[in-house]
CSV table of C-alpha atoms and ligand atoms in Angstrom, one decimal:
chain,number,residue,atom,x,y,z
A,18,MET,CA,112.1,-46.8,3.2
A,19,ASN,CA,111.4,-49.7,5.6
A,20,LYS,CA,110.3,-48.7,9.0
A,21,PRO,CA,112.6,-50.1,11.7
A,22,TYR,CA,109.7,-51.4,13.9
A,23,PRO,CA,107.3,-54.2,13.1
A,24,PRO,CA,103.6,-53.2,12.4
A,25,LEU,CA,101.5,-53.1,15.6
A,26,TYR,CA,97.9,-54.3,16.0
A,27,TYR,CA,95.6,-52.3,18.3
A,28,SER,CA,94.3,-55.2,20.3
A,29,ASP,CA,97.8,-56.7,20.8
A,30,TYR,CA,99.3,-53.4,21.9
A,31,LEU,CA,96.6,-52.9,24.6
A,32,GLN,CA,96.4,-56.6,25.4
A,33,LEU,CA,92.7,-56.4,25.1
A,34,ASP,CA,92.3,-60.1,25.1
A,35,ARG,CA,93.5,-60.2,28.7
A,36,LEU,CA,91.9,-57.0,29.8
A,37,LEU,CA,88.5,-57.8,28.4
A,38,ASP,CA,88.5,-61.4,29.7
A,39,ALA,CA,89.0,-60.3,33.3
A,40,GLN,CA,85.4,-59.8,34.4
A,41,ASP,CA,84.2,-62.9,36.1
A,42,ARG,CA,80.8,-62.4,37.7
A,43,LYS,CA,80.6,-64.5,40.9
A,44,SER,CA,76.8,-64.4,40.5
A,45,VAL,CA,77.1,-66.3,37.2
A,46,ALA,CA,79.5,-68.8,38.8
A,47,TYR,CA,77.0,-69.4,41.6
A,48,GLY,CA,74.1,-69.8,39.1
A,49,GLN,CA,72.3,-66.6,40.1
A,50,PRO,CA,73.3,-64.1,37.4
A,51,ALA,CA,73.1,-60.5,38.6
A,52,HIS,CA,73.1,-58.0,35.7
A,53,ASP,CA,74.7,-55.1,37.8
A,54,GLU,CA,77.7,-57.2,38.9
A,55,MET,CA,79.3,-56.4,35.5
A,56,LEU,CA,79.2,-52.7,36.3
A,57,PHE,CA,80.5,-53.3,39.8
A,58,ILE,CA,83.5,-55.1,38.5
A,59,ILE,CA,84.3,-52.8,35.6
A,60,VAL,CA,84.0,-49.7,37.8
A,61,HIS,CA,86.5,-51.2,40.3
A,62,GLN,CA,88.9,-52.2,37.6
A,63,ALA,CA,88.7,-48.7,36.0
A,64,TYR,CA,89.6,-47.3,39.5
A,65,GLU,CA,92.6,-49.7,39.8
A,66,LEU,CA,93.9,-48.7,36.3
A,67,TRP,CA,93.6,-45.0,37.3
A,68,PHE,CA,95.4,-45.8,40.6
A,69,LYS,CA,98.2,-47.3,38.6
A,70,GLN,CA,98.5,-44.1,36.6
A,71,ILE,CA,98.4,-41.9,39.7
A,72,LEU,CA,101.1,-44.0,41.4
A,73,PHE,CA,103.2,-43.7,38.2
A,74,GLU,CA,103.0,-39.9,38.3
A,75,VAL,CA,103.5,-39.7,42.1
A,76,ASP,CA,106.6,-41.9,42.1
A,77,SER,CA,108.2,-39.9,39.3
A,78,VAL,CA,107.5,-36.6,41.2
A,79,ILE,CA,109.0,-38.1,44.5
A,80,ALA,CA,112.1,-39.1,42.5
A,81,MET,CA,112.5,-35.6,41.1
A,82,LEU,CA,111.8,-33.8,44.3
A,83,SER,CA,114.2,-36.1,46.2
A,84,HIS,CA,117.2,-34.8,44.2
A,85,ASP,CA,119.4,-32.4,46.0
A,86,PRO,CA,119.3,-29.8,44.6
A,87,VAL,CA,116.1,-30.3,42.5
A,88,GLU,CA,116.8,-29.5,38.9
A,89,GLU,CA,115.1,-26.2,38.2
A,90,LYS,CA,113.3,-27.3,35.1
A,91,HIS,CA,112.0,-30.3,37.0
A,92,ILE,CA,109.8,-28.2,39.2
A,93,GLY,CA,107.6,-27.4,36.2
A,94,VAL,CA,107.4,-31.1,35.3
A,95,CYS,CA,106.4,-32.0,38.9
A,96,VAL,CA,103.7,-29.4,38.8
A,97,ALA,CA,102.4,-30.6,35.5
A,98,ARG,CA,102.3,-34.2,36.6
A,99,LEU,CA,100.6,-33.4,39.9
A,100,GLN,CA,98.1,-31.4,38.0
A,101,ARG,CA,97.4,-34.5,35.9
A,102,VAL,CA,96.9,-36.5,39.2
A,103,THR,CA,94.3,-33.9,40.3
A,104,GLU,CA,92.4,-34.2,37.0
A,105,ILE,CA,92.3,-38.0,37.4
A,106,GLN,CA,91.1,-37.6,40.9
A,107,LYS,CA,88.2,-35.5,39.6
A,108,VAL,CA,87.3,-38.3,37.2
A,109,LEU,CA,87.5,-40.8,40.1
A,110,ILE,CA,85.1,-38.7,42.2
A,111,ASP,CA,82.7,-38.4,39.2
A,112,GLN,CA,82.9,-42.1,38.5
A,113,LEU,CA,81.0,-42.9,41.6
A,114,ARG,CA,77.9,-41.5,39.9
A,115,VAL,CA,78.1,-44.3,37.3
A,116,LEU,CA,78.2,-46.9,40.1
A,117,GLU,CA,75.2,-45.2,41.8
A,118,THR,CA,73.0,-46.1,38.8
A,119,MET,CA,73.0,-49.5,40.6
A,120,THR,CA,70.4,-49.4,43.3
A,121,PRO,CA,70.9,-50.8,46.8
A,122,LEU,CA,68.5,-53.6,45.9
A,123,ASP,CA,70.5,-54.4,42.7
A,124,PHE,CA,73.6,-54.6,44.9
A,125,LEU,CA,72.0,-57.1,47.2
A,126,ASP,CA,71.5,-59.5,44.3
A,127,PHE,CA,75.2,-60.3,44.5
A,128,ARG,CA,76.6,-58.7,47.7
A,129,ASP,CA,76.6,-61.9,49.7
A,130,PHE,CA,79.0,-63.5,47.2
A,131,LEU,CA,81.7,-60.9,47.9
A,132,PHE,CA,82.5,-61.5,51.6
A,133,PRO,CA,85.1,-60.9,52.9
A,134,ALA,CA,86.6,-59.0,49.9
A,135,SER,CA,86.5,-55.2,50.1
A,136,GLY,CA,88.0,-52.1,48.7
A,137,PHE,CA,89.8,-52.0,52.0
A,138,GLN,CA,92.1,-54.6,50.4
A,139,SER,CA,93.0,-52.3,47.5
A,140,ILE,CA,96.8,-52.5,47.6
A,141,GLN,CA,97.2,-49.6,45.1
A,142,PHE,CA,95.0,-47.3,47.2
A,143,ARG,CA,97.1,-48.2,50.3
A,144,MET,CA,100.3,-47.6,48.3
A,145,LEU,CA,99.0,-44.2,47.2
A,146,GLU,CA,98.3,-43.3,50.8
A,147,ILE,CA,101.8,-44.5,51.9
A,148,ARG,CA,103.6,-42.8,49.0
A,149,LEU,CA,101.9,-39.5,49.7
A,150,GLY,CA,103.0,-39.8,53.3
A,151,LEU,CA,100.1,-41.2,55.5
A,152,GLN,CA,101.9,-42.7,58.5
A,153,SER,CA,100.7,-46.1,59.8
A,154,ASP,CA,100.6,-44.9,63.5
A,155,THR,CA,98.1,-42.1,62.6
A,156,ARG,CA,95.7,-44.5,60.7
A,157,LEU,CA,92.3,-45.2,62.1
A,158,ARG,CA,92.2,-48.8,63.3
A,159,TYR,CA,89.1,-50.8,62.9
A,160,ASN,CA,88.4,-53.7,65.2
A,161,GLN,CA,91.8,-52.9,66.7
A,162,ALA,CA,93.5,-54.4,63.7
A,163,ALA,CA,96.3,-53.0,61.6
A,164,TYR,CA,95.2,-51.7,58.2
A,165,HIS,CA,97.1,-54.5,56.4
A,166,SER,CA,95.6,-57.3,58.6
A,167,ARG,CA,93.0,-58.2,55.9
A,168,VAL,CA,95.4,-58.6,53.0
A,169,SER,CA,97.6,-61.6,51.8
A,170,GLN,CA,101.0,-62.1,53.3
A,171,GLU,CA,102.6,-61.1,50.0
A,172,HIS,CA,100.6,-57.8,49.9
A,173,ARG,CA,101.3,-57.1,53.6
A,174,ASP,CA,105.1,-57.5,52.9
A,175,ALA,CA,104.8,-55.1,50.0
A,176,LEU,CA,103.0,-52.5,52.1
A,177,ILE,CA,105.4,-52.8,55.0
A,178,ALA,CA,108.3,-52.4,52.5
A,179,ALA,CA,106.7,-49.4,50.9
A,180,GLU,CA,106.5,-47.7,54.3
A,181,GLN,CA,110.3,-47.6,54.3
A,182,GLU,CA,110.4,-45.8,50.9
A,183,PRO,CA,110.7,-42.1,50.4
A,184,THR,CA,107.3,-40.3,50.5
A,185,MET,CA,106.0,-37.1,48.9
A,186,PHE,CA,105.6,-35.6,52.3
A,187,ALA,CA,109.3,-36.2,53.2
A,188,ALA,CA,110.5,-35.1,49.8
A,189,LEU,CA,108.5,-31.9,50.0
A,190,GLU,CA,109.7,-31.2,53.6
A,191,ASN,CA,113.4,-31.7,52.6
A,192,TRP,CA,112.9,-29.5,49.5
A,193,LEU,CA,111.3,-26.7,51.5
A,194,GLU,CA,114.0,-26.9,54.1
A,195,ARG,CA,116.5,-26.1,51.4
A,196,THR,CA,114.6,-23.0,50.2
A,197,PRO,CA,117.1,-20.2,49.8
A,198,PHE,CA,116.2,-16.5,50.4
A,199,LEU,CA,114.8,-17.0,53.9
A,200,GLU,CA,118.0,-15.4,55.2
A,201,THR,CA,120.6,-13.5,53.3
A,202,GLY,CA,123.1,-10.9,54.7
A,203,ASP,CA,121.2,-9.0,57.4
A,204,TYR,CA,117.8,-10.1,56.1
A,205,ARG,CA,115.8,-12.6,58.1
A,206,PHE,CA,112.4,-13.3,56.6
A,207,TRP,CA,110.8,-14.3,59.9
A,208,GLU,CA,112.0,-11.2,61.8
A,209,GLU,CA,110.5,-8.9,59.1
A,210,TYR,CA,107.4,-10.9,59.0
A,211,ARG,CA,107.0,-11.0,62.7
A,212,ALA,CA,107.3,-7.2,62.8
A,213,ALA,CA,104.6,-6.9,60.1
A,214,VAL,CA,102.3,-9.3,62.0
A,215,GLN,CA,102.8,-7.2,65.2
A,216,ARG,CA,101.9,-4.0,63.3
A,217,MET,CA,98.8,-5.6,61.9
A,218,LEU,CA,97.7,-7.0,65.3
A,219,ASP,CA,98.4,-3.6,67.0
A,220,GLY,CA,96.4,-1.9,64.4
A,221,GLU,CA,93.5,-4.3,64.9
A,222,ARG,CA,93.7,-3.7,68.7
A,223,ASP,CA,93.5,0.0,68.2
A,224,VAL,CA,90.4,-0.4,66.0
A,225,ILE,CA,88.7,-2.5,68.8
A,226,LYS,CA,89.7,0.0,71.5
A,227,GLY,CA,88.5,3.0,69.5
A,228,ASN,CA,85.2,1.4,68.4
A,229,PRO,CA,82.4,3.6,69.9
A,230,THR,CA,79.7,1.0,69.2
A,231,LEU,CA,81.2,-1.6,71.6
A,232,SER,CA,80.7,-1.8,75.4
A,233,ASP,CA,83.7,-2.2,77.7
A,234,GLU,CA,82.8,-5.9,78.1
A,235,GLU,CA,82.5,-6.4,74.4
A,236,LYS,CA,85.9,-4.7,73.8
A,237,GLN,CA,87.5,-6.9,76.4
A,238,ALA,CA,86.0,-10.0,74.8
A,239,GLN,CA,87.4,-9.0,71.4
A,240,LEU,CA,90.8,-8.1,72.9
A,241,THR,CA,91.0,-11.6,74.5
A,242,GLU,CA,90.2,-13.1,71.1
A,243,GLN,CA,93.0,-11.0,69.7
A,244,ASP,CA,95.4,-12.3,72.3
A,245,ALA,CA,94.6,-15.9,71.2
A,246,THR,CA,95.3,-14.9,67.5
A,247,ALA,CA,98.7,-13.4,68.6
A,248,GLU,CA,99.5,-16.6,70.5
A,249,HIS,CA,98.7,-18.6,67.3
A,250,PHE,CA,101.1,-16.5,65.3
A,251,ASP,CA,103.8,-16.7,68.1
A,252,ALA,CA,103.9,-20.4,67.8
A,253,ILE,CA,105.1,-20.2,64.2
A,254,PHE,CA,108.0,-17.9,65.1
A,255,ASP,CA,109.2,-20.1,68.0
A,256,ALA,CA,111.0,-23.3,67.0
A,257,ASP,CA,110.6,-24.9,70.4
A,258,ARG,CA,106.8,-24.2,70.5
A,259,HIS,CA,106.6,-25.6,67.0
A,260,ARG,CA,108.4,-28.7,68.1
A,261,ALA,CA,106.0,-29.1,71.0
A,262,LEU,CA,103.0,-28.9,68.6
A,263,GLN,CA,104.7,-31.5,66.4
A,264,GLU,CA,105.1,-33.8,69.4
A,265,ASP,CA,101.4,-33.5,70.4
A,266,GLY,CA,100.4,-34.2,66.8
A,267,THR,CA,99.0,-30.7,66.1
A,268,ARG,CA,101.6,-30.0,63.4
A,269,ARG,CA,103.6,-32.4,61.3
A,270,LEU,CA,105.7,-30.3,59.0
A,271,GLY,CA,109.0,-29.1,60.5
A,272,HIS,CA,109.6,-25.5,61.6
A,273,ARG,CA,112.0,-24.5,58.9
A,274,ALA,CA,109.9,-26.1,56.2
A,275,THR,CA,106.8,-24.4,57.5
A,276,LEU,CA,108.5,-21.0,57.4
A,277,ALA,CA,109.7,-21.7,53.8
A,278,ALA,CA,106.2,-22.7,52.7
A,279,LEU,CA,104.9,-19.5,54.3
A,280,PHE,CA,107.5,-17.4,52.6
A,281,ILE,CA,106.6,-19.0,49.2
A,282,SER,CA,102.9,-18.4,49.8
A,283,LEU,CA,103.4,-14.8,50.8
A,284,TYR,CA,105.8,-13.9,48.0
A,285,ARG,CA,104.2,-16.1,45.3
A,286,ASP,CA,104.0,-13.1,43.0
A,287,GLU,CA,107.8,-13.0,42.7
A,288,PRO,CA,108.6,-14.8,39.4
A,289,ILE,CA,110.9,-17.4,40.8
A,290,LEU,CA,108.4,-18.4,43.5
A,291,ALA,CA,105.5,-18.8,41.1
A,292,LEU,CA,106.2,-22.5,40.3
A,293,PRO,CA,107.2,-23.5,43.9
A,294,TYR,CA,103.9,-22.0,45.0
A,295,ARG,CA,102.0,-24.0,42.3
A,296,LEU,CA,103.7,-27.1,43.6
A,297,VAL,CA,102.6,-26.5,47.2
A,298,GLU,CA,99.1,-25.6,45.9
A,299,MET,CA,98.9,-28.9,43.9
A,300,LEU,CA,99.6,-30.9,47.0
A,301,VAL,CA,96.9,-29.1,48.9
A,302,ASP,CA,94.6,-29.9,45.9
A,303,ILE,CA,95.6,-33.6,45.9
A,304,ASP,CA,94.9,-33.8,49.7
A,305,GLU,CA,91.6,-32.0,49.3
A,306,LEU,CA,90.5,-34.3,46.4
A,307,MET,CA,91.5,-37.4,48.4
A,308,THR,CA,89.4,-36.1,51.2
A,309,THR,CA,86.5,-35.3,48.8
A,310,TRP,CA,86.7,-38.9,47.4
A,311,ARG,CA,86.7,-40.3,50.9
A,312,TYR,CA,83.5,-38.3,51.8
A,313,ARG,CA,81.9,-39.1,48.5
A,314,HIS,CA,82.6,-42.8,48.8
A,315,ALA,CA,81.3,-42.8,52.4
A,316,LEU,CA,78.1,-41.1,51.2
A,317,MET,CA,77.7,-43.7,48.4
A,318,VAL,CA,78.3,-46.5,50.9
A,319,HIS,CA,75.6,-45.0,53.2
A,320,ARG,CA,73.2,-45.0,50.4
A,321,MET,CA,74.0,-48.6,49.2
A,322,ILE,CA,74.2,-50.4,52.6
A,323,GLY,CA,72.8,-47.9,55.1
A,324,THR,CA,74.6,-48.5,58.4
A,325,LYS,CA,75.3,-52.2,57.9
A,326,ILE,CA,78.9,-53.4,58.4
A,327,GLY,CA,81.0,-53.6,55.3
A,328,THR,CA,82.0,-56.8,53.5
A,329,GLY,CA,85.5,-56.2,54.9
A,330,GLY,CA,84.1,-56.1,58.4
A,331,SER,CA,84.3,-52.4,59.4
A,332,SER,CA,81.5,-50.3,60.7
A,333,GLY,CA,81.1,-49.1,57.1
A,334,TYR,CA,79.8,-45.6,56.7
A,335,HIS,CA,81.0,-44.4,60.1
A,336,TYR,CA,84.5,-45.8,59.7
A,337,LEU,CA,84.8,-44.3,56.2
A,338,LYS,CA,83.5,-40.9,57.3
A,339,SER,CA,86.1,-40.7,60.1
A,340,THR,CA,89.0,-41.5,57.7
A,341,ALA,CA,88.1,-38.4,55.6
A,342,GLU,CA,89.2,-36.0,58.3
A,343,SER,CA,91.8,-38.1,60.1
A,344,HIS,CA,93.7,-39.3,57.0
A,345,ARG,CA,94.7,-36.0,55.6
A,346,ILE,CA,98.4,-35.7,54.8
A,347,PHE,CA,99.1,-32.1,53.8
A,348,ARG,CA,97.0,-30.4,56.4
A,349,ASP,CA,99.9,-28.1,57.5
A,350,LEU,CA,100.0,-26.7,54.0
A,351,THR,CA,96.3,-26.0,54.0
A,352,ASN,CA,96.6,-24.4,57.5
A,353,LEU,CA,99.1,-21.9,56.2
A,354,SER,CA,96.2,-19.6,55.2
A,355,THR,CA,95.9,-19.0,59.0
A,356,PHE,CA,99.2,-17.1,58.9
A,357,LEU,CA,98.7,-15.1,55.7
A,358,ILE,CA,98.5,-11.3,56.0
A,359,PRO,CA,97.2,-8.9,53.5
A,360,ARG,CA,99.5,-8.1,50.6
A,361,HIS,CA,99.7,-4.3,51.4
A,362,THR,CA,101.0,-5.1,54.9
A,363,LEU,CA,103.8,-7.5,53.6
A,364,PRO,CA,107.3,-6.2,54.3
A,365,SER,CA,109.0,-5.4,51.1
A,366,LEU,CA,112.0,-7.6,50.3
A,367,PRO,CA,115.5,-6.2,50.3
A,368,GLY,CA,116.8,-5.2,46.8
A,369,GLU,CA,119.3,-8.1,46.6
A,370,VAL,CA,116.6,-10.7,47.4
A,371,ARG,CA,114.2,-9.1,45.0
A,372,ARG,CA,116.7,-9.1,42.3
A,373,ARG,CA,117.5,-12.8,42.8
A,374,LEU,CA,113.8,-13.7,42.8
A,375,GLY,CA,113.1,-11.8,39.6
A,376,PHE,CA,113.5,-12.7,36.0
A,377,THR,CA,114.9,-9.3,35.0
A,378,HIS,CA,117.6,-9.5,32.3
A,379,SER,CA,119.3,-6.5,30.8
A,380,ALA,CA,120.1,-6.5,27.1
A,381,LYS,CA,123.8,-7.0,26.2
A,382,GLY,CA,125.8,-3.9,26.9
A,383,GLN,CA,123.1,-2.0,28.7
B,3,HEM,C1,78.6,-50.6,46.0
B,3,HEM,C2,79.7,-49.9,46.0
B,3,HEM,C3,80.6,-49.9,47.2
B,3,HEM,C4,80.4,-50.2,48.5
B,3,HEM,C5,79.0,-50.6,49.2
B,3,HEM,C6,81.6,-50.0,49.3
B,3,HEM,C7,81.7,-50.2,50.6
B,3,HEM,C8,82.9,-50.1,51.3
B,3,HEM,C9,83.0,-50.3,52.8
B,3,HEM,C10,81.9,-50.7,53.7
B,3,HEM,C11,84.3,-50.0,53.1
B,3,HEM,C12,84.9,-50.1,54.5
B,3,HEM,C13,85.7,-51.4,54.6
B,3,HEM,C14,84.7,-52.6,54.8
B,3,HEM,O1,84.2,-52.8,55.9
B,3,HEM,O2,84.5,-53.3,53.8
B,3,HEM,C15,85.0,-49.7,51.9
B,3,HEM,C16,86.3,-49.4,51.8
B,3,HEM,C17,87.0,-49.0,50.7
B,3,HEM,N1,86.4,-49.0,49.4
B,3,HEM,FE1,84.5,-49.2,48.9
B,3,HEM,N2,82.6,-49.6,48.4
B,3,HEM,C18,82.0,-49.5,47.2
B,3,HEM,C19,82.7,-49.1,46.0
B,3,HEM,C20,84.0,-48.8,46.0
B,3,HEM,C21,84.7,-48.5,44.7
B,3,HEM,C22,84.1,-48.3,43.4
B,3,HEM,C23,86.0,-48.3,45.1
B,3,HEM,C24,87.1,-47.9,44.1
B,3,HEM,C25,88.3,-48.5,44.2
B,3,HEM,C26,86.1,-48.5,46.5
B,3,HEM,C27,87.3,-48.4,47.2
B,3,HEM,C28,87.4,-48.6,48.6
B,3,HEM,C29,88.6,-48.3,49.3
B,3,HEM,C30,90.0,-47.8,48.8
B,3,HEM,C31,88.3,-48.6,50.6
B,3,HEM,C32,89.3,-48.4,51.8
B,3,HEM,C33,89.1,-47.0,52.4
B,3,HEM,C34,89.8,-46.8,53.7
B,3,HEM,O3,90.1,-47.7,54.5
B,3,HEM,O4,90.1,-45.6,54.0
B,3,HEM,N3,84.9,-48.8,47.0
B,3,HEM,N4,84.1,-49.7,50.9
């Protein structure tokens, strides 16, 4: 039987002629061949290929999550694809070690040829930040210039257009806001939870007051600490206070979405919440791995160029180190751990909610 498709040749399929002909060493062009420039180019190209794959996965997840309602079987697909992203990120972090086989002196053999090009101009990296939900007004500015001031007009237009597109952060927030089960019939998750938190905090206050090893001053100091913890919890139950924290930039995720994420985290052992919990966890992982990459890249830069300015004109190491903390996107999800209480103090769910969250099926006729 004839196959319906023409035979394929490996090199043609992967367009290797084009791919393997794309390493032009500037040092060769300028008549001062630098051996390590080949590694420098290939490592950067490998990054860009992986960025392409990550964007492909991330875009597909945003599309699935933006559906209202999200198709149930798609949650598992989203989790699997985000997990793939995290595995690629681990490779990206490790890959810096390959580049570090080039010494700072080797780098100086060709660094001068690179000005003013810089990873700062990686459009795919910027796209990834934008797609995940990094907002341009929260970006660190260097030399008072917008992050896209160093790229071509064509690339700037593409980045500005991308800022108008749906992001992972927004898709997640909308999806969380639609989480059912937070209130059904007489049940209000946050009322039950608030009472449990109150019981837990009262119990802790009693322990402090009854501790014979503490002096009165020490007790007072610990009770003041307790008041601060109680304040912290209060803010999560009060929509207005939450909004005030959003306005001053302390929180980004909306109130309802935060409560839903908390509910999912607390009741993750209920079968129906297991996958939603994994989804939230994956985004925490992606954020953490982005941050790890930023730190790791900053350390490598420190080692390669010390505290010199970068080829793109930034303060180099210091600028990069600061982005690691300030460019986090899903910080609110990571912060949820602040509000977790021990499993044994969790209010039990009403029977109806429990039944709807479970996978229990009775055999026919029973
Ligand atoms: C010898 C190796 C490297 C050095 C010395 C270096 C140096 C720098 C410096 C100094 C900056 C800050 C902008 C500037 O002033 O230029 C920067 C930014 C950046 N680099 Fe590298 N880099 C190296 C390798 C890489 C690799 C392999 C990648 C992978 C794609 C990469 C991606 C980036 C990205 C995405 C930024 C922008 C980060 C941000 O603005 O948050 N760099 N790099």
